[in-house]
A tleap script that builds the chain and sets N, CA, C and O, in Angstrom:
source leaprc.protein.ff14SB
mol = sequence {
  NMET ALA VAL VAL ARG VAL PHE ALA LYS PHE
  LEU PRO ALA ALA LEU VAL GLY PHE ALA ARG
  LYS LEU ARG PHE PRO ASN LEU PHE LEU LEU
  VAL LEU GLY LEU PHE VAL VAL ASP LEU ILE
  LEU PRO ASP PHE ILE PRO PHE ILE ASP GLU
  ILE LEU LEU GLY LEU GLY SER LEU LEU LEU
  ALA ALA TRP LYS GLN ARG GLY SER LYS CSER
}
set mol.1.N position { -50.564 25.429 35.100 }
set mol.1.CA position { -51.070 24.075 35.136 }
set mol.1.C position { -50.450 23.275 36.274 }
set mol.1.O position { -50.682 22.070 36.372 }
set mol.2.N position { -49.679 23.910 37.122 }
set mol.2.CA position { -49.044 23.190 38.226 }
set mol.2.C position { -50.082 22.640 39.189 }
set mol.2.O position { -49.935 21.529 39.698 }
set mol.3.N position { -51.134 23.416 39.441 }
set mol.3.CA position { -52.185 22.953 40.343 }
set mol.3.C position { -52.885 21.740 39.754 }
set mol.3.O position { -53.231 20.806 40.477 }
set mol.4.N position { -53.093 21.752 38.454 }
set mol.4.CA position { -53.754 20.623 37.794 }
set mol.4.C position { -52.928 19.363 37.972 }
set mol.4.O position { -53.484 18.296 38.234 }
set mol.5.N position { -51.626 19.459 37.838 }
set mol.5.CA position { -50.761 18.281 37.996 }
set mol.5.C position { -50.776 17.750 39.421 }
set mol.5.O position { -50.755 16.538 39.634 }
set mol.6.N position { -50.811 18.648 40.394 }
set mol.6.CA position { -50.837 18.219 41.795 }
set mol.6.C position { -52.160 17.531 42.117 }
set mol.6.O position { -52.175 16.462 42.727 }
set mol.7.N position { -53.267 18.142 41.707 }
set mol.7.CA position { -54.574 17.559 41.981 }
set mol.7.C position { -54.840 16.313 41.154 }
set mol.7.O position { -55.684 15.499 41.532 }
set mol.8.N position { -54.150 16.142 40.045 }
set mol.8.CA position { -54.359 14.973 39.185 }
set mol.8.C position { -54.046 13.675 39.915 }
set mol.8.O position { -54.588 12.624 39.572 }
set mol.9.N position { -53.186 13.740 40.906 }
set mol.9.CA position { -52.837 12.540 41.667 }
set mol.9.C position { -53.974 12.086 42.573 }
set mol.9.O position { -54.070 10.902 42.895 }
set mol.10.N position { -54.838 13.009 42.987 }
set mol.10.CA position { -55.865 12.704 43.970 }
set mol.10.C position { -57.275 12.625 43.396 }
set mol.10.O position { -58.156 12.040 44.025 }
set mol.11.N position { -57.508 13.190 42.232 }
set mol.11.CA position { -58.846 13.248 41.653 }
set mol.11.C position { -59.006 12.235 40.529 }
set mol.11.O position { -58.023 11.822 39.915 }
set mol.12.N position { -60.246 11.835 40.260 }
set mol.12.CA position { -60.488 10.934 39.128 }
set mol.12.C position { -60.086 11.589 37.805 }
set mol.12.O position { -60.133 12.811 37.665 }
set mol.13.N position { -59.699 10.772 36.859 }
set mol.13.CA position { -59.221 11.282 35.567 }
set mol.13.C position { -60.295 12.081 34.839 }
set mol.13.O position { -59.977 13.048 34.147 }
set mol.14.N position { -61.553 11.695 34.982 }
set mol.14.CA position { -62.634 12.414 34.303 }
set mol.14.C position { -62.745 13.853 34.814 }
set mol.14.O position { -62.979 14.776 34.033 }
set mol.15.N position { -62.578 14.037 36.111 }
set mol.15.CA position { -62.672 15.379 36.683 }
set mol.15.C position { -61.492 16.247 36.264 }
set mol.15.O position { -61.665 17.431 35.977 }
set mol.16.N position { -60.311 15.676 36.226 }
set mol.16.CA position { -59.125 16.417 35.788 }
set mol.16.C position { -59.243 16.758 34.305 }
set mol.16.O position { -58.875 17.857 33.889 }
set mol.17.N position { -59.755 15.824 33.507 }
set mol.17.CA position { -59.970 16.096 32.085 }
set mol.17.C position { -60.964 17.225 31.872 }
set mol.17.O position { -60.786 18.066 30.992 }
set mol.18.N position { -62.023 17.234 32.695 }
set mol.18.CA position { -63.004 18.316 32.625 }
set mol.18.C position { -62.354 19.649 32.981 }
set mol.18.O position { -62.604 20.660 32.325 }
set mol.19.N position { -61.522 19.651 34.016 }
set mol.19.CA position { -60.866 20.885 34.456 }
set mol.19.C position { -59.914 21.422 33.391 }
set mol.19.O position { -59.809 22.635 33.212 }
set mol.20.N position { -59.228 20.540 32.690 }
set mol.20.CA position { -58.277 20.993 31.660 }
set mol.20.C position { -58.965 21.691 30.497 }
set mol.20.O position { -58.343 22.501 29.811 }
set mol.21.N position { -60.242 21.390 30.263 }
set mol.21.CA position { -60.984 22.015 29.165 }
set mol.21.C position { -61.507 23.397 29.533 }
set mol.21.O position { -61.911 24.160 28.655 }
set mol.22.N position { -61.504 23.728 30.825 }
set mol.22.CA position { -62.031 25.014 31.271 }
set mol.22.C position { -61.061 26.151 30.974 }
set mol.22.O position { -59.876 25.935 30.722 }
set mol.23.N position { -61.594 27.359 31.012 }
set mol.23.CA position { -60.763 28.537 30.781 }
set mol.23.C position { -59.817 28.778 31.952 }
set mol.23.O position { -58.678 29.202 31.755 }
set mol.24.N position { -60.282 28.512 33.164 }
set mol.24.CA position { -59.485 28.694 34.374 }
set mol.24.C position { -59.420 27.382 35.151 }
set mol.24.O position { -60.081 27.253 36.182 }
set mol.25.N position { -58.646 26.415 34.688 }
set mol.25.CA position { -58.624 25.117 35.384 }
set mol.25.C position { -58.018 25.197 36.784 }
set mol.25.O position { -58.453 24.481 37.686 }
set mol.26.N position { -57.030 26.049 36.970 }
set mol.26.CA position { -56.416 26.174 38.299 }
set mol.26.C position { -57.400 26.749 39.309 }
set mol.26.O position { -57.461 26.292 40.451 }
set mol.27.N position { -58.164 27.743 38.895 }
set mol.27.CA position { -59.157 28.343 39.777 }
set mol.27.C position { -60.229 27.324 40.144 }
set mol.27.O position { -60.653 27.249 41.297 }
set mol.28.N position { -60.665 26.542 39.162 }
set mol.28.CA position { -61.679 25.517 39.414 }
set mol.28.C position { -61.189 24.512 40.446 }
set mol.28.O position { -61.912 24.195 41.391 }
set mol.29.N position { -59.978 24.010 40.281 }
set mol.29.CA position { -59.457 22.999 41.198 }
set mol.29.C position { -59.168 23.579 42.581 }
set mol.29.O position { -59.338 22.893 43.589 }
set mol.30.N position { -58.734 24.830 42.635 }
set mol.30.CA position { -58.505 25.480 43.921 }
set mol.30.C position { -59.817 25.644 44.681 }
set mol.30.O position { -59.888 25.345 45.873 }
set mol.31.N position { -60.851 26.118 43.995 }
set mol.31.CA position { -62.162 26.288 44.621 }
set mol.31.C position { -62.733 24.936 45.033 }
set mol.31.O position { -63.339 24.819 46.099 }
set mol.32.N position { -62.547 23.923 44.203 }
set mol.32.CA position { -63.015 22.579 44.542 }
set mol.32.C position { -62.331 22.072 45.810 }
set mol.32.O position { -62.986 21.521 46.694 }
set mol.33.N position { -61.033 22.257 45.897 }
set mol.33.CA position { -60.301 21.829 47.086 }
set mol.33.C position { -60.745 22.564 48.338 }
set mol.33.O position { -60.933 21.945 49.385 }
set mol.34.N position { -60.915 23.881 48.244 }
set mol.34.CA position { -61.385 24.658 49.393 }
set mol.34.C position { -62.789 24.251 49.807 }
set mol.34.O position { -63.105 24.208 50.996 }
set mol.35.N position { -63.628 23.953 48.828 }
set mol.35.CA position { -64.998 23.538 49.119 }
set mol.35.C position { -65.019 22.209 49.867 }
set mol.35.O position { -65.769 22.047 50.831 }
set mol.36.N position { -64.206 21.267 49.429 }
set mol.36.CA position { -64.152 19.958 50.094 }
set mol.36.C position { -63.627 20.105 51.521 }
set mol.36.O position { -64.158 19.486 52.444 }
set mol.37.N position { -62.595 20.913 51.705 }
set mol.37.CA position { -62.066 21.145 53.056 }
set mol.37.C position { -63.121 21.811 53.930 }
set mol.37.O position { -63.252 21.474 55.107 }
set mol.38.N position { -63.872 22.748 53.370 }
set mol.38.CA position { -64.915 23.432 54.131 }
set mol.38.C position { -66.042 22.474 54.509 }
set mol.38.O position { -66.634 22.616 55.579 }
set mol.39.N position { -66.348 21.505 53.651 }
set mol.39.CA position { -67.375 20.521 53.989 }
set mol.39.C position { -66.914 19.592 55.110 }
set mol.39.O position { -67.700 19.239 55.989 }
set mol.40.N position { -65.655 19.202 55.078 }
set mol.40.CA position { -65.131 18.278 56.084 }
set mol.40.C position { -64.913 18.985 57.420 }
set mol.40.O position { -65.278 18.457 58.470 }
set mol.41.N position { -64.331 20.156 57.381 }
set mol.41.CA position { -64.033 20.929 58.594 }
set mol.41.C position { -64.770 22.264 58.539 }
set mol.41.O position { -64.195 23.260 58.101 }
set mol.42.N position { -66.030 22.309 58.973 }
set mol.42.CA position { -66.789 23.563 58.896 }
set mol.42.C position { -66.098 24.681 59.681 }
set mol.42.O position { -65.613 24.466 60.791 }
set mol.43.N position { -66.065 25.836 59.104 }
set mol.43.CA position { -65.459 27.039 59.686 }
set mol.43.C position { -63.982 26.866 60.013 }
set mol.43.O position { -63.462 27.531 60.908 }
set mol.44.N position { -63.312 25.985 59.300 }
set mol.44.CA position { -61.862 25.855 59.444 }
set mol.44.C position { -61.191 27.129 58.943 }
set mol.44.O position { -60.257 27.642 59.560 }
set mol.45.N position { -61.687 27.629 57.815 }
set mol.45.CA position { -61.220 28.904 57.267 }
set mol.45.C position { -62.408 29.862 57.345 }
set mol.45.O position { -63.393 29.657 56.636 }
set mol.46.N position { -62.349 30.901 58.181 }
set mol.46.CA position { -63.489 31.813 58.311 }
set mol.46.C position { -63.841 32.482 56.978 }
set mol.46.O position { -62.963 32.859 56.202 }
set mol.47.N position { -65.109 32.615 56.744 }
set mol.47.CA position { -65.658 33.292 55.568 }
set mol.47.C position { -65.327 32.597 54.251 }
set mol.47.O position { -65.388 33.234 53.199 }
set mol.48.N position { -64.976 31.307 54.275 }
set mol.48.CA position { -64.650 30.620 53.028 }
set mol.48.C position { -65.877 30.528 52.123 }
set mol.48.O position { -65.745 30.549 50.899 }
set mol.49.N position { -67.069 30.426 52.715 }
set mol.49.CA position { -68.284 30.357 51.910 }
set mol.49.C position { -68.435 31.629 51.070 }
set mol.49.O position { -68.754 31.568 49.883 }
set mol.50.N position { -68.203 32.774 51.701 }
set mol.50.CA position { -68.326 34.040 50.988 }
set mol.50.C position { -67.230 34.192 49.931 }
set mol.50.O position { -67.473 34.721 48.847 }
set mol.51.N position { -66.036 33.729 50.253 }
set mol.51.CA position { -64.935 33.800 49.288 }
set mol.51.C position { -65.240 32.932 48.072 }
set mol.51.O position { -65.018 33.352 46.937 }
set mol.52.N position { -65.751 31.716 48.306 }
set mol.52.CA position { -66.095 30.825 47.195 }
set mol.52.C position { -67.213 31.413 46.344 }
set mol.52.O position { -67.185 31.297 45.118 }
set mol.53.N position { -68.195 32.041 46.980 }
set mol.53.CA position { -69.278 32.667 46.230 }
set mol.53.C position { -68.741 33.810 45.368 }
set mol.53.O position { -69.156 33.973 44.220 }
set mol.54.N position { -67.825 34.596 45.917 }
set mol.54.CA position { -67.212 35.676 45.140 }
set mol.54.C position { -66.391 35.156 43.976 }
set mol.54.O position { -66.466 35.701 42.875 }
set mol.55.N position { -65.600 34.100 44.205 }
set mol.55.CA position { -64.817 33.510 43.113 }
set mol.55.C position { -65.718 32.920 42.037 }
set mol.55.O position { -65.429 33.022 40.845 }
set mol.56.N position { -66.805 32.306 42.466 }
set mol.56.CA position { -67.759 31.769 41.494 }
set mol.56.C position { -68.396 32.869 40.661 }
set mol.56.O position { -68.604 32.705 39.459 }
set mol.57.N position { -68.704 33.988 41.300 }
set mol.57.CA position { -69.269 35.129 40.575 }
set mol.57.C position { -68.277 35.684 39.560 }
set mol.57.O position { -68.649 36.005 38.431 }
set mol.58.N position { -67.014 35.796 39.966 }
set mol.58.CA position { -65.987 36.274 39.033 }
set mol.58.C position { -65.809 35.313 37.863 }
set mol.58.O position { -65.627 35.737 36.722 }
set mol.59.N position { -65.864 34.033 38.152 }
set mol.59.CA position { -65.724 33.030 37.104 }
set mol.59.C position { -66.867 33.126 36.103 }
set mol.59.O position { -66.642 33.076 34.894 }
set mol.60.N position { -68.090 33.265 36.600 }
set mol.60.CA position { -69.240 33.394 35.705 }
set mol.60.C position { -69.187 34.704 34.923 }
set mol.60.O position { -69.575 34.742 33.755 }
set mol.61.N position { -68.713 35.775 35.552 }
set mol.61.CA position { -68.599 37.049 34.846 }
set mol.61.C position { -67.579 36.957 33.718 }
set mol.61.O position { -67.815 37.482 32.630 }
set mol.62.N position { -66.458 36.301 33.961 }
set mol.62.CA position { -65.437 36.142 32.923 }
set mol.62.C position { -65.945 35.244 31.804 }
set mol.62.O position { -65.628 35.470 30.636 }
set mol.63.N position { -66.724 34.235 32.148 }
set mol.63.CA position { -67.270 33.324 31.146 }
set mol.63.C position { -68.239 34.072 30.238 }
set mol.63.O position { -68.247 33.847 29.028 }
set mol.64.N position { -69.054 34.959 30.804 }
set mol.64.CA position { -70.004 35.745 30.035 }
set mol.64.C position { -69.265 36.674 29.074 }
set mol.64.O position { -69.667 36.794 27.917 }
set mol.65.N position { -68.205 37.327 29.518 }
set mol.65.CA position { -67.447 38.237 28.670 }
set mol.65.C position { -66.767 37.498 27.530 }
set mol.65.O position { -66.642 38.037 26.430 }
set mol.66.N position { -66.336 36.299 27.775 }
set mol.66.CA position { -65.625 35.530 26.756 }
set mol.66.C position { -66.532 35.228 25.564 }
set mol.66.O position { -66.088 35.275 24.416 }
set mol.67.N position { -67.800 34.918 25.833 }
set mol.67.CA position { -68.714 34.541 24.770 }
set mol.67.C position { -69.198 35.715 23.934 }
set mol.67.O position { -69.530 35.535 22.762 }
set mol.68.N position { -69.248 36.918 24.508 }
set mol.68.CA position { -69.762 38.070 23.768 }
set mol.68.C position { -68.640 38.723 22.964 }
set mol.68.O position { -67.578 39.045 23.497 }
set mol.69.N position { -68.895 38.909 21.683 }
set mol.69.CA position { -67.911 39.562 20.811 }
set mol.69.C position { -68.557 40.796 20.200 }
set mol.69.O position { -69.389 40.702 19.298 }
set mol.70.N position { -68.156 41.956 20.712 }
set mol.70.CA position { -68.733 43.215 20.239 }
set mol.70.C position { -67.769 43.933 19.334 }
set mol.70.O position { -68.079 45.015 18.835 }
savepdb mol mol.pdb
quit
């Protein structure tokens, strides 16, 4: 939760509250931060778009597994 505490200083309380309810709040805030930096400085980090898409896919895959109980 260290990332959540650091980002809590800069983000609105509603967004931090939403992140705390997620299964992976640190991953969400890290991806959010990288996305904002990528929007402000395009191609500052090469291939960040592909990395974010991969992290999003992993997040959705983990979310799907969590809900299914076999």
